[in-house]
Coordinates of C-alpha atoms in Angstrom, one line a residue:
X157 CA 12.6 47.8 59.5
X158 CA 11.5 51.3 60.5
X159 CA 9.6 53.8 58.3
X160 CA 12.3 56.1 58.7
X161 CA 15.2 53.6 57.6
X162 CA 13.1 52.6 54.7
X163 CA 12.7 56.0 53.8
X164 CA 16.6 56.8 54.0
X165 CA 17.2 53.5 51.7
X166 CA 15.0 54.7 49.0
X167 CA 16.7 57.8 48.7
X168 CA 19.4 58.8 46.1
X169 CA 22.9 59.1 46.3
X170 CA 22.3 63.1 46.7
X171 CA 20.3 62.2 49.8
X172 CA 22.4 59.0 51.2
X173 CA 25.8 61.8 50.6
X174 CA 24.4 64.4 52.7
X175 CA 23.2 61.7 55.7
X176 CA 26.8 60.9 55.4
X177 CA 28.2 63.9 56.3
X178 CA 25.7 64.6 59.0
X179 CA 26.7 61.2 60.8
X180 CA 30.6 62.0 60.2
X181 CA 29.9 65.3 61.6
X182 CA 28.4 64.1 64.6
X183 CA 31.0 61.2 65.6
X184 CA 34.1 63.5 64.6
X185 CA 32.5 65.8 67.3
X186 CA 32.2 63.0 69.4
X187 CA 36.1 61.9 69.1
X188 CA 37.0 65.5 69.6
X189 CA 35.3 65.5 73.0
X190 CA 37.1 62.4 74.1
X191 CA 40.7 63.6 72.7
X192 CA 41.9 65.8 75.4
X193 CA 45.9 65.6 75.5
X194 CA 46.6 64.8 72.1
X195 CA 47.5 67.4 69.9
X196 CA 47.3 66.5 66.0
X197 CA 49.0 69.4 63.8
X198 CA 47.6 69.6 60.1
X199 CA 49.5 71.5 57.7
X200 CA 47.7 74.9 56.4
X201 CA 47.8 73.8 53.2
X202 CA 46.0 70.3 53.5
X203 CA 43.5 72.8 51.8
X204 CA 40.5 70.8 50.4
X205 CA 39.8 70.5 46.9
X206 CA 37.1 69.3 44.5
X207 CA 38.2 66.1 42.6
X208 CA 36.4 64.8 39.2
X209 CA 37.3 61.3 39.1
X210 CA 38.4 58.7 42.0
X211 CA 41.1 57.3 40.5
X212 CA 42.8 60.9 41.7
X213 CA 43.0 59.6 45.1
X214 CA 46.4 57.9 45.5
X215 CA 44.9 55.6 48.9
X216 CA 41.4 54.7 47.6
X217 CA 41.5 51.6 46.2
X218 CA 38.8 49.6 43.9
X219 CA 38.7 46.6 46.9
X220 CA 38.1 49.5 49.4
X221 CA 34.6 48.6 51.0
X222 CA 32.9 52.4 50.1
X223 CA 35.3 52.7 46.6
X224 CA 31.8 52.7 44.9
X225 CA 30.3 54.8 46.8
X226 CA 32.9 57.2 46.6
X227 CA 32.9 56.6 42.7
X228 CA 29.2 57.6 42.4
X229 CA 29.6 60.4 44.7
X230 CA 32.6 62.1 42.8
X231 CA 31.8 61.0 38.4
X232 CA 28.4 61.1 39.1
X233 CA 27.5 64.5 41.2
X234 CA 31.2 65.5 41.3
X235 CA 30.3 66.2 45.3
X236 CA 33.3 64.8 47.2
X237 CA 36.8 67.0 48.1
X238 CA 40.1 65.6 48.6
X239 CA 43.4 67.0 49.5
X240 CA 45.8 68.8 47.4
X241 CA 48.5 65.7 47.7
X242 CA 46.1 63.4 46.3
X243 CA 44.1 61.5 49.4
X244 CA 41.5 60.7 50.3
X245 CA 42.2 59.9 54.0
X246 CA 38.9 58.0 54.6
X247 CA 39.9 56.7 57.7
X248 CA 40.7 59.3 59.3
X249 CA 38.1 61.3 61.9
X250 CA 36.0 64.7 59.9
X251 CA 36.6 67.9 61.4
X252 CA 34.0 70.4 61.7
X253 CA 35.8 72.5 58.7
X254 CA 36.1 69.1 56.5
X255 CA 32.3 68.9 57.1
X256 CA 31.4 72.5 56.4
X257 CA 33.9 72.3 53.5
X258 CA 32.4 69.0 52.1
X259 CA 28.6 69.8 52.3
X260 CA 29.2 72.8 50.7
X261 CA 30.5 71.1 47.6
X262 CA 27.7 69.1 47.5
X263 CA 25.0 72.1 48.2
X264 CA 26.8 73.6 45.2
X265 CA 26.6 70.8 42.7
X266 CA 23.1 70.4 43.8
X267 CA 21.7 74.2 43.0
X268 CA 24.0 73.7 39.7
X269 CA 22.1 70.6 38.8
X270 CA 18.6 72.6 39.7
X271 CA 19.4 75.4 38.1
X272 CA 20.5 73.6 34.6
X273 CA 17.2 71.4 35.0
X274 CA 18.6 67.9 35.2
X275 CA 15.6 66.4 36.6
X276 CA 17.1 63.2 35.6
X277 CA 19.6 63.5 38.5
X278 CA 18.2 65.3 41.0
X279 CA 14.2 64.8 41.5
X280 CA 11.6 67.3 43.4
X281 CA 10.5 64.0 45.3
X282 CA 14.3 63.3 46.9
X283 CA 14.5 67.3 47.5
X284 CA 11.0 66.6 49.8
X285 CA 12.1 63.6 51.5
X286 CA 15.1 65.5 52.5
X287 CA 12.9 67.9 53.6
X288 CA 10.6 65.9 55.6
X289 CA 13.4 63.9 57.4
X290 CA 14.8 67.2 58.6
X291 CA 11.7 68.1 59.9
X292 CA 11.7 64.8 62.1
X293 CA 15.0 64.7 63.5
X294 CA 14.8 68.5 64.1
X295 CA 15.0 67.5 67.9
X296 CA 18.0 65.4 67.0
X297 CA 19.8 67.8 65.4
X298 CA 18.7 70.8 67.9
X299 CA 20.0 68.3 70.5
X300 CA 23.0 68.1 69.0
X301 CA 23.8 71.6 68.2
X302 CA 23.6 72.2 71.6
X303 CA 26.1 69.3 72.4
X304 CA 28.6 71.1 69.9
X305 CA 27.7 74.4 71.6
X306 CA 28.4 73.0 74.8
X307 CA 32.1 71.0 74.0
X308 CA 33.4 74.4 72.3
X309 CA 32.3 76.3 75.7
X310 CA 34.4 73.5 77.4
X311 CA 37.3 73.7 74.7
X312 CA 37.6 77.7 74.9
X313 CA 37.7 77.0 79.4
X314 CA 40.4 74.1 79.1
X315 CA 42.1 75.9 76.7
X316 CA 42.3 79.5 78.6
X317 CA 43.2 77.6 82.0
X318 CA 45.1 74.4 80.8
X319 CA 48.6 73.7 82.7
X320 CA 50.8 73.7 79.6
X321 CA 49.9 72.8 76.0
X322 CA 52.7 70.3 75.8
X323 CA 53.2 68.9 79.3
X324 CA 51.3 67.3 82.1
X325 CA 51.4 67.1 85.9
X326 CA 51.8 63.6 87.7
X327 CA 52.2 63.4 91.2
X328 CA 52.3 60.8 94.4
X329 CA 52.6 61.6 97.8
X330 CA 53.4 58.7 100.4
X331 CA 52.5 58.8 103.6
X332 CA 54.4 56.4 106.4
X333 CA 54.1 55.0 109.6
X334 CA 57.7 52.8 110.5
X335 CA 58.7 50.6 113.3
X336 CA 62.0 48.4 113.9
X337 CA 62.3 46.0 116.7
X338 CA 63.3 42.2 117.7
X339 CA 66.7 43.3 119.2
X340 CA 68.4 45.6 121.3
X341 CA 71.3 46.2 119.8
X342 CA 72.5 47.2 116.0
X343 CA 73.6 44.1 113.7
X344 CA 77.6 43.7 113.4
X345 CA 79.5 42.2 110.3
X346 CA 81.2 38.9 110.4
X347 CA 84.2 38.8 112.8
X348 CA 82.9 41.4 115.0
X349 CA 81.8 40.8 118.6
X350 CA 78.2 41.6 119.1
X351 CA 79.0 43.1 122.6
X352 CA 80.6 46.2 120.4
X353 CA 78.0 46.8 119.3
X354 CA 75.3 50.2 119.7
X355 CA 72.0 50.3 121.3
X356 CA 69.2 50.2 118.5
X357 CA 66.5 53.1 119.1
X358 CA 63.4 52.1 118.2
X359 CA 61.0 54.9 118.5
X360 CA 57.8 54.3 116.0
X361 CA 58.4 57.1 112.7
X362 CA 55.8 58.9 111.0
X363 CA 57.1 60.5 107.5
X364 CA 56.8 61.4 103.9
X365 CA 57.8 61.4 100.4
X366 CA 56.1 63.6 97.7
X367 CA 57.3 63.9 94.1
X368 CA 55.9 65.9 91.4
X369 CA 56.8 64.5 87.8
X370 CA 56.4 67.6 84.8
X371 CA 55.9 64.9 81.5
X372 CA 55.9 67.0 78.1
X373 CA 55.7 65.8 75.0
X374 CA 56.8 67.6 71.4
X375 CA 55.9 65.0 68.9
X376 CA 53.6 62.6 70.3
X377 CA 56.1 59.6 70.8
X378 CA 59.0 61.8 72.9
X379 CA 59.3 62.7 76.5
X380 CA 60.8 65.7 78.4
X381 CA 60.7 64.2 82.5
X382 CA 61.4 66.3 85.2
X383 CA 60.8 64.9 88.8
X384 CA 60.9 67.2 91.3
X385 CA 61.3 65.5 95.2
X386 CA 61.1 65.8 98.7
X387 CA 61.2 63.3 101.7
X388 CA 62.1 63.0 104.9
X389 CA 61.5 59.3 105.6
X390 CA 65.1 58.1 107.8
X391 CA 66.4 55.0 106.3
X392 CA 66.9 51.9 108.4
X393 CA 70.0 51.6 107.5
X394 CA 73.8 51.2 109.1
X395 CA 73.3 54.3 111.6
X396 CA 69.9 52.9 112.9
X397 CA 69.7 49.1 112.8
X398 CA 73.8 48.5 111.8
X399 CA 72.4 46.9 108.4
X400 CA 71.0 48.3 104.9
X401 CA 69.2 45.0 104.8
X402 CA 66.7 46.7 107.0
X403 CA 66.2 49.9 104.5
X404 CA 62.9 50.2 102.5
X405 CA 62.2 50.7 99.3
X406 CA 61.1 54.6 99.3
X407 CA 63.0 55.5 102.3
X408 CA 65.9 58.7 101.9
X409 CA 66.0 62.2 104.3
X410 CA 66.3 65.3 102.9
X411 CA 64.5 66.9 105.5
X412 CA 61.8 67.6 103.0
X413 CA 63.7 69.8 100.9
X414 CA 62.6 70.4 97.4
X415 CA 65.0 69.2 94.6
X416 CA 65.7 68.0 91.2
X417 CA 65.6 64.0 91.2
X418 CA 65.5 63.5 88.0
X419 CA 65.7 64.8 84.2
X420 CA 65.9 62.8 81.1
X421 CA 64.2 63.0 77.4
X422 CA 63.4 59.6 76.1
X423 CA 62.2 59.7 72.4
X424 CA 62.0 56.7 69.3
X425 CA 63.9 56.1 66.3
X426 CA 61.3 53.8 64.2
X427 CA 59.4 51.2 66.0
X428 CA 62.5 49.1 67.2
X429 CA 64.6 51.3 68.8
X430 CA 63.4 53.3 71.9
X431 CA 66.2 55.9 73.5
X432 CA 66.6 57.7 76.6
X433 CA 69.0 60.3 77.9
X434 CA 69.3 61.0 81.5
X435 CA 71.4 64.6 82.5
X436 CA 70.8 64.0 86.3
X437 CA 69.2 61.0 88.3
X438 CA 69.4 58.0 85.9
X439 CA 67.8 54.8 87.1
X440 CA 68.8 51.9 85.2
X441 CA 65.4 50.1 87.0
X442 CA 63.3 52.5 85.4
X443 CA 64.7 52.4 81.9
X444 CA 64.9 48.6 81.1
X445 CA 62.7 45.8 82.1
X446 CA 63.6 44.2 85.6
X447 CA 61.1 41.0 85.7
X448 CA 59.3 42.1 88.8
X449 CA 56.1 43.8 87.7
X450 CA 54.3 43.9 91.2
X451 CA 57.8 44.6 93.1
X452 CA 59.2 47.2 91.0
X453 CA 57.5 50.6 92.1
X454 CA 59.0 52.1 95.3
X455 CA 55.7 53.6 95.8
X456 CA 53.6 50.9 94.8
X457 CA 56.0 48.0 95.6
X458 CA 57.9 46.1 98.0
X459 CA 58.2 47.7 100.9
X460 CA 61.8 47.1 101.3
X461 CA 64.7 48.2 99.0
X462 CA 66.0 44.6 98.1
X463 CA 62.6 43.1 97.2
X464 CA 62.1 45.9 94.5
X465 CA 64.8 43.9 92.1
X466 CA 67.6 42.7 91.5
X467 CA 70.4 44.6 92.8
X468 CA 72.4 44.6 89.5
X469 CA 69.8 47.6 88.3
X470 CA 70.9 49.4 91.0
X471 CA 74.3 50.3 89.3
X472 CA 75.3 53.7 88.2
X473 CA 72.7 54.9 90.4
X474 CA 71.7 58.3 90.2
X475 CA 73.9 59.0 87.5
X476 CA 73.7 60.7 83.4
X477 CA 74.0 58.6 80.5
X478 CA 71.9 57.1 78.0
X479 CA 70.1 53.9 77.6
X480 CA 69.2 51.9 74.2
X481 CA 66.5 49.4 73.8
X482 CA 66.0 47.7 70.7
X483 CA 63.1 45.5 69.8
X484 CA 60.9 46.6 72.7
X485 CA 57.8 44.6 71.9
X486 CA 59.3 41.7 70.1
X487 CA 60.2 38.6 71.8
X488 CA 63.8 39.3 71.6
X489 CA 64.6 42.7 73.6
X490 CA 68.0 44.1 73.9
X491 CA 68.9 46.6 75.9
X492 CA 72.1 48.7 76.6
X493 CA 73.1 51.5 79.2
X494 CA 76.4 53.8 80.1
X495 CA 75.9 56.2 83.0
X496 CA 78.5 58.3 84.7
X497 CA 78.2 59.1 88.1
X498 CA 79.8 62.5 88.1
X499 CA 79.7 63.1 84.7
X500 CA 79.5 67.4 85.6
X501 CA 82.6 67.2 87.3
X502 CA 85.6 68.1 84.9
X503 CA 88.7 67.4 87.8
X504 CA 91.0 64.1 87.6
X505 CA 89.1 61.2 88.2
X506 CA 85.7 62.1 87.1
X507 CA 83.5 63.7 83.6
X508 CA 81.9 61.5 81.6
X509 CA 84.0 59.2 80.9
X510 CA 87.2 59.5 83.0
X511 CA 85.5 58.8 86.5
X512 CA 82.7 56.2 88.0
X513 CA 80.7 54.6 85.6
X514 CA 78.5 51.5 85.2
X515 CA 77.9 49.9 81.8
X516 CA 75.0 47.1 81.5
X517 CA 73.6 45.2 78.8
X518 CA 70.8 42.5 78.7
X519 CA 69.1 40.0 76.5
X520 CA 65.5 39.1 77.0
X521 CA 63.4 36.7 75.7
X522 CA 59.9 35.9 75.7
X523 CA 58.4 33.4 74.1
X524 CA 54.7 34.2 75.5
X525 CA 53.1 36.5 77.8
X526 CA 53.3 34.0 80.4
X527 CA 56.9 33.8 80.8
X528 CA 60.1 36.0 80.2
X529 CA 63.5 35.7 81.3
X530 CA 66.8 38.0 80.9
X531 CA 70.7 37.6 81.0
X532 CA 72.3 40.6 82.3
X533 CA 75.9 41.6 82.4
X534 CA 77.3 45.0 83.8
X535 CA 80.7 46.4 84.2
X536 CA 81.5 49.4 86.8
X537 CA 84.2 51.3 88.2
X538 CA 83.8 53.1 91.5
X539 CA 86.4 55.4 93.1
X540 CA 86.3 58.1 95.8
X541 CA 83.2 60.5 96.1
X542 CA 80.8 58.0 93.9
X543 CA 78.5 59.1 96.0
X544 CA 77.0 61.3 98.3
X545 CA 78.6 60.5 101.3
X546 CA 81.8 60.1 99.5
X547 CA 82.1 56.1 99.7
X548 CA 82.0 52.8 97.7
X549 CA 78.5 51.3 97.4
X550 CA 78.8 48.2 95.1
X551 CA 75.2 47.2 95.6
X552 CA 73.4 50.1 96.2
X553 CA 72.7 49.7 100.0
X554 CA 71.5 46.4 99.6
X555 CA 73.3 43.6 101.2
X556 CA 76.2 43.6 103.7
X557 CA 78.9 45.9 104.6
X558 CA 81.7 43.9 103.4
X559 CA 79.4 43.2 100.0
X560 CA 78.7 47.2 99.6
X561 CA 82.6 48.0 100.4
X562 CA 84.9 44.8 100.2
X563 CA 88.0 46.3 100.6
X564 CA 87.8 49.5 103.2
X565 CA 86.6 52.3 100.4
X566 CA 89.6 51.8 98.1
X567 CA 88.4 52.1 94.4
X568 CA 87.2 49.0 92.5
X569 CA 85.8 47.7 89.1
X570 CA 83.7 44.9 89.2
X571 CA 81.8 42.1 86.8
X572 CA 78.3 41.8 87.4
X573 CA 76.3 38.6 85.8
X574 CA 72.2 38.2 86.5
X575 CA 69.7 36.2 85.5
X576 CA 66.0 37.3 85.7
X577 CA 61.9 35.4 85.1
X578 CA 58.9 35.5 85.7
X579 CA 56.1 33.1 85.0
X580 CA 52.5 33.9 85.1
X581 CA 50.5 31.2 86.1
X582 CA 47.0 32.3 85.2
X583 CA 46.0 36.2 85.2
X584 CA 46.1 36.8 89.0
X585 CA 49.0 34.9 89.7
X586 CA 53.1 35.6 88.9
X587 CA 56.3 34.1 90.1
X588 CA 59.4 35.5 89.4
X589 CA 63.1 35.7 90.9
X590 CA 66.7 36.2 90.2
X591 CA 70.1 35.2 90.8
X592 CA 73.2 37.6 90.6
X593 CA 77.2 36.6 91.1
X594 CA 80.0 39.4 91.0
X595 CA 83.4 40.3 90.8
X596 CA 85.6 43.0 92.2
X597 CA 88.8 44.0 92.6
X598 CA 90.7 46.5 94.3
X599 CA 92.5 49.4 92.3
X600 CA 94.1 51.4 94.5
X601 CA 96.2 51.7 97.6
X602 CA 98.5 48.8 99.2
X603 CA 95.0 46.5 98.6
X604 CA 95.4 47.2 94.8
X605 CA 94.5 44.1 93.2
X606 CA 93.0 42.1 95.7
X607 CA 90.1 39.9 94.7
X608 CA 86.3 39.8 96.3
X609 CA 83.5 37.6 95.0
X610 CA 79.6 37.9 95.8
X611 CA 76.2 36.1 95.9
X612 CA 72.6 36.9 96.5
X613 CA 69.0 35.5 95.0
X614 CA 65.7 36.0 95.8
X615 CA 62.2 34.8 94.7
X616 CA 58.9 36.0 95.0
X617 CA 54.8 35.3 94.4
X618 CA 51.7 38.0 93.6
X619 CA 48.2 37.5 93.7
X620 CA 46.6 40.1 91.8
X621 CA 43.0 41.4 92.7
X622 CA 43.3 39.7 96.1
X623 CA 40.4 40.5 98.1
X624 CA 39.3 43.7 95.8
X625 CA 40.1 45.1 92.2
X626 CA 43.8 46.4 91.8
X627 CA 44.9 45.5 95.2
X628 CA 47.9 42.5 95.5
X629 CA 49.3 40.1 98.0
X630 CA 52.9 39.8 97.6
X631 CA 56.1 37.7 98.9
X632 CA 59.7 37.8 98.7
X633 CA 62.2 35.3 100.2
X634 CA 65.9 35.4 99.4
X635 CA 69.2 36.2 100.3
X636 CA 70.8 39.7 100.2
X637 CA 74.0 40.6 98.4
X638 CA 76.7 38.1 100.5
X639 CA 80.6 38.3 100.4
X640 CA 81.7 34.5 99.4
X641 CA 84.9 35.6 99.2
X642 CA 87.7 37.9 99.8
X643 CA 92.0 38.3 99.7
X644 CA 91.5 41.6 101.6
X645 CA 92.2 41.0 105.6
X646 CA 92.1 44.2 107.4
X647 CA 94.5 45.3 110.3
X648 CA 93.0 44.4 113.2
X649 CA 93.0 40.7 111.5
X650 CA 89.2 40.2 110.4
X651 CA 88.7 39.3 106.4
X652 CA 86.2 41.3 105.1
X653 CA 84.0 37.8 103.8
X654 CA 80.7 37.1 105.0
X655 CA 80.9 33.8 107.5
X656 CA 77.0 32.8 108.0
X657 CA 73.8 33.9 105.6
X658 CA 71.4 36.2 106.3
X659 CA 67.8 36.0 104.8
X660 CA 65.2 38.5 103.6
X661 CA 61.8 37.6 104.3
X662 CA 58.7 40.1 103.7
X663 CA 55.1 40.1 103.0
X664 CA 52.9 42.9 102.1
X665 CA 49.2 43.5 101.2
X666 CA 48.6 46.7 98.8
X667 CA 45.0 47.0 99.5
X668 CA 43.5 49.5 96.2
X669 CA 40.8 51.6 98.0
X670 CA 40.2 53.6 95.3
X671 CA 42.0 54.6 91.9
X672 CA 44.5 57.0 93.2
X673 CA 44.7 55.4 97.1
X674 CA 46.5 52.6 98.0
X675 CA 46.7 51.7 101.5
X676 CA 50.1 48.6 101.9
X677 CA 51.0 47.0 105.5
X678 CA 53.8 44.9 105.8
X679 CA 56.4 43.2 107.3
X680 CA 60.3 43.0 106.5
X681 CA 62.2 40.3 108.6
X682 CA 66.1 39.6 108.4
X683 CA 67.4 36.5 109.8
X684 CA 71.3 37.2 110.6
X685 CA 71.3 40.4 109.8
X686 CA 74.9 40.8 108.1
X687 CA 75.5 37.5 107.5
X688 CA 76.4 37.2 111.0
X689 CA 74.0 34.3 112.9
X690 CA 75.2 36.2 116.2
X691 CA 72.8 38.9 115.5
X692 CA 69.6 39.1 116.6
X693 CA 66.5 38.8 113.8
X694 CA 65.4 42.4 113.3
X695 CA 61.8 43.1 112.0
X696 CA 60.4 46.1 110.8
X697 CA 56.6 46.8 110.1
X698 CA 55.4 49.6 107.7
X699 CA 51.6 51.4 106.4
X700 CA 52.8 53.0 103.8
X701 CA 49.4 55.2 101.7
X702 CA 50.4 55.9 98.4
X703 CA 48.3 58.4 97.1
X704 CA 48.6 59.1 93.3
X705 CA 47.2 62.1 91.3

C-alpha cells in the first residue's frame, strides 16, 4: 500500500467526502466527453437541496452498499444535497453544477464547524493533510483542469457547427460494375417458342445508387426517417434479359434523380410494443424480422433481389401503413402490418382502404440465439395502377411472368403462407431458408374468379469473418416464385402455368476493407430462366463497393 493511499485511509469523513466529489467530478467529466448524441433534459427545478437525515431520500436504502457512508456524511456533518422530490439518485453520473453545488455544502458546514470550535469534529491535523495532498496532486488536478478546459472548447465548436440538435446524417453510396451473358437471346415463358424471342444486349454497366437517410430523434426511444434517393443502376429485368430472375438486389433507374424513398416515424409504447408508421415507401422487409441476417441489406447483401428474402416481405411494397411488433426481444415475437399502396389517392378504387393493400402477420419463435423460425401469413389485393408502371406484380419482380401476373393484369387477391429459420451453427457460421405457397384469384373481367397457385424456396449458408474481420462468404440455392397452377388459358391457347423449374444459384464474397468500405463480387446464375428448360442459363456477374458514412 502506497504512502499516499494510507494517508487518504486515515483521514476523516470530512476528508474521504471531499476526495469523493473530486473523483465524481472527474469521471462525470469523463462520461460527458464520451456522450455526444444523447441529449438528457433535467427539469429546472431538480434544484438541489441540503437534507438533515437519510431516511429523506425515498431511493437510498439501508442494504445500499454506501447507505453508511451517506448516513455519516448527512447526520454527522449535514454535508450531502438531494433533490427537491426526495432522491438521492446515486447512480446516476455528477454534473459539473451537482459538484460545485455539493462541495459547496460541504465547504460551508466545514467553516461553520471552525468557526463554532468543534475541534471534536473537524481537527487542524485532517485540515493539513488536506492540505498537503492538494499540494501533491497539484499536477493532477492542473492536468485535469486543462482536460475540462479543453472538452468545453470542443462542446461550444460541436455545438455552434452541429447538423441538427435532434437528427443525424447516414448515408451509402454504391458503386457498380454489371455484366449479363450465357445466351443470346432474352428468356420466354412456358409455351412460348424460343425463336420469338429478342436479342439480349449485353454491353458491361457501370452505375450508382446513393441515399441519404435524415434519423431524428425527440425522446430518445422515437424515430423521424427520411431517405432521400437517387440511382441509375438498369435492372436486369423483362426488357433486358426477358426475366426478373436476373434483377439484383439494389438495382432501379431513375436516372439519378433525387427523390423521397421513404418517410416513417417509428416510436415504443412500453418495452413490448414497438410501432411504426410509414406515409410514403413502406418496406415490410425493413420493419419485421426476415430470418436472413447476412442476405437482407440490398447494399450489404445478396447481390440479387430474390436472395435478399423471402418474397412474401415484398408485399405492399412501397406503400403507407403501419406496422406492430409486440414482444420484440422475447422469445415469442409477433408482428402485424396494413399498407396501402395508393393510400393518397381519394378516386374509386384506391385511399387507404378502398384500393390495393397487403396485410401480413407473423409468429416467431426463438428458443435460443442459435435458432429462430417464423410463420407468416399475408393477404393482398392488387388492381390497376398498383404500381408504377400501372401493372400487377404479385411477387415483387421476383419469379416468373405468369407468377408476377397470373392472369393478363386483371385485378387479384391472394393468400400468402411462409415459413422462415435460421440456425447458427457456431459464431461464424448461419443457415437459414424459407418456403412460401400462395393463392390468387382473379376479380375482374371475363377471367373473374379464375384460380392460380404458386411455389418457391430457397436456402442459403454465411461464413462470417471469412478471410478478414467483418467480411462474409455467402450462398443461396433455391427456386424462384413458380406458377404450379392455373384455370386461366389465354387466347392464343397457352395457360399461363409454369411447365419446367427454373433455379437461382449465386455466390458472393463481401470483402470488409475498412469500416465504412465494402468491396462484394459475385455471381448470379439462373438455370431455365422462366421456368422454361428451353431457355438458355443466363449468368450475371457484379463488384458492387458499398461505401457507408
Amino acid at each position: 500500500m502506497t504512502t499516499q493511499l494510507r494517508n487518504v485511509l486515515k483521514l476523516s469523513p470530512v476528508v474521504l467526502a471531499a476526495t469523493f466529489f473530486t473523483a465524481n467530478s472527474a469521471m462525470a467529466a469523463e462520461v460527458n466527453e464520451q456522450v455526444t448524441s444523447v441529449s438528457v433534459l433535467t427539469s429546472q427545478s431538480d434544484n438541489i437541496g441540503q437534507v438533515t437525515s437519510v431516511s429523506q431520500f425515498s431511493d437510498v436504502q439501508p442494504t445500499d452498499w454506501a447507505f453508511q457512508a451517506l448516513q455519516s456524511l448527512v447526520e454527522r456533518y449535514g454535508c450531502i444535497a438531494g433533490y427537491p422530490n426526495g432522491t438521492y439518485r446515486g447512480n446516476r453520473a455528477l454534473t459539473r453544477y451537482e459538484f460545485a453545488a455539493g462541495l459547496n455544502a460541504c465547504l460551508d458546514r466545514v467553516n461553520e464547524l471552525i468557526a463554532t470550535a468543534t475541534a471534536d469534529l473537524v481537527r487542524k491535523e485532517d485540515l493539513a493533510t488536506l492540505q498537503r495532498l492538494q499540494e501533491e496532486f497539484s499536477a493532477e488536478l492542473a492536468t485535469l483542469r486543462g482536460r475540462v478546459d479543453a472538452l468545453e472548447a470542443r462542446t461550444a465548436e460541436l455545438e455552434a457547427n452541429q447538423f441538427s440538435t435532434t437528427t443525424k446524417l447516414v448515408g451509402e453510396a454504391i458503386f457498380n460494375i454489371s455484366d449479363i451473358f450465357g445466351s443470346d437471346n432474352r428468356a420466354v415463358p412456358s409455351g412460348v417458342n424460343p425463336a420469338t424471342a429478342q436479342d439480349l444486349n449485353s454491353n458491361t454497366i457501370f452505375a450508382d445508387r446513393v441515399r441519404l437517410n435524415l434519423l431524428s430523434s425527440f425522446f430518445g426511444s422515437d424515430q423521424l426517417q427520411i431517405r432521400l434517393q437517387s440511382r441509375n443502376i438498369t435492372p436486369y429485368g423483362t426488357n433486358v434479359t426477358g426475366t426478373n430472375m436476373t434483377r439484383l438486389g439494389f438495382d432501379g433507374n431513375e436516372s439519378n434523380d433525387n427523390l423521397l424513398e421513404k418517410l416513417n416515424y417509428a416510436f415504443k409504447l412500453g418495452d413490448a410494443l414497438s410501432v411504426k408508421i410509414d406515409a410514403t415507401g413502406g418496406l415490410l422487409y425493413e420493419n419485421i424480422n426476415t430470418f436472413t441476417p447476412e442476405f437482407n441489406s440490398s447494399g450489404r447483401g445478396a447481390i440479387s433481389r430474390y436472395g435478399r428474402f423471402s418474397p412474401i416481405y415484398r408485399v405492399g411494397e412501397g406503400g403507407a401503413g403501419a406496422t406492430l411488433v409486440v414482444n420484440p426481444k422475447g422469445p415469442i415475437t409477433v408482428s402485424a402490418a396494413y399498407l396501402a399502396d395508393r393510400a393518397n389517392n381519394p378516386n374509386d378504387g384506391s385511399g387507404f382502404l378502398n384500393g390495393g393493400y397487403a396485410a401480413l402477420g407473423q409468429i416467431s419463435f426463438q428458443p435460443s440465439q442459435a435458432f429462430n423460425i417464423g410463420l407468416t401469413y399475408a393477404r393482398t389485393y392488387q388492381n390497376i395502377g398498383n404500381v408504377a408502371n400501372n401493372s400487377i406484380n404479385l411477387f415483387g419482380s421476383t419469379g416468373s411472368q405468369y407468377a408476377n401476373n397470373p392472369f393478363g393484369g386483371a385485378a387479384l387477391t391472394a393468400d400468402h403462407y411462409g415459413v422462415e429459420a435460421t440456425l447458427r451453427l457456431g459464431p461464424k457460421v448461419t443457415l437459414g431458408g424459407w418456403y412460401g405457397y400462395s393463392e390468387a384469384e382473379a376479380k375482374s373481367g371475363p377471367r373473374e374468379g379464375n384460380n392460380a397457385y404458386f411455389e418457391y424456396w430457397a436456402a442459403n449458408v454465411a461464413f462470417k469473418d471469412f478471410g478478414r474481420q467483418g467480411s462474409v462468404l455467402g450462398f443461396v440455392f433455391g427456386q424462384p416464385p413458380k406458377t404450379t397452377g392455373n384455370e386461366f388459358v389465354q387466347a392464343n391457347g397457352i395457360r399461363r402455368q409454369d411447365r419446367d423449374t427454373s433455379y437461382h444459384l449465386e455466390a458472393l464474397y463481401r470483402l470488409q476493407l475498412t469500416d465504412n468500405i465494402a468491396v462484394t463480387p459475385g455471381v448470379l446464375v439462373i438455370f431455365n430462366p422462366e421456368h422454361n428448360d428451353r431457355n438458355d442459363t443466363v449468368y450475371v456477374g457484379t463488384l458492387r463497393t458499398t461505401f457507408t458514412f
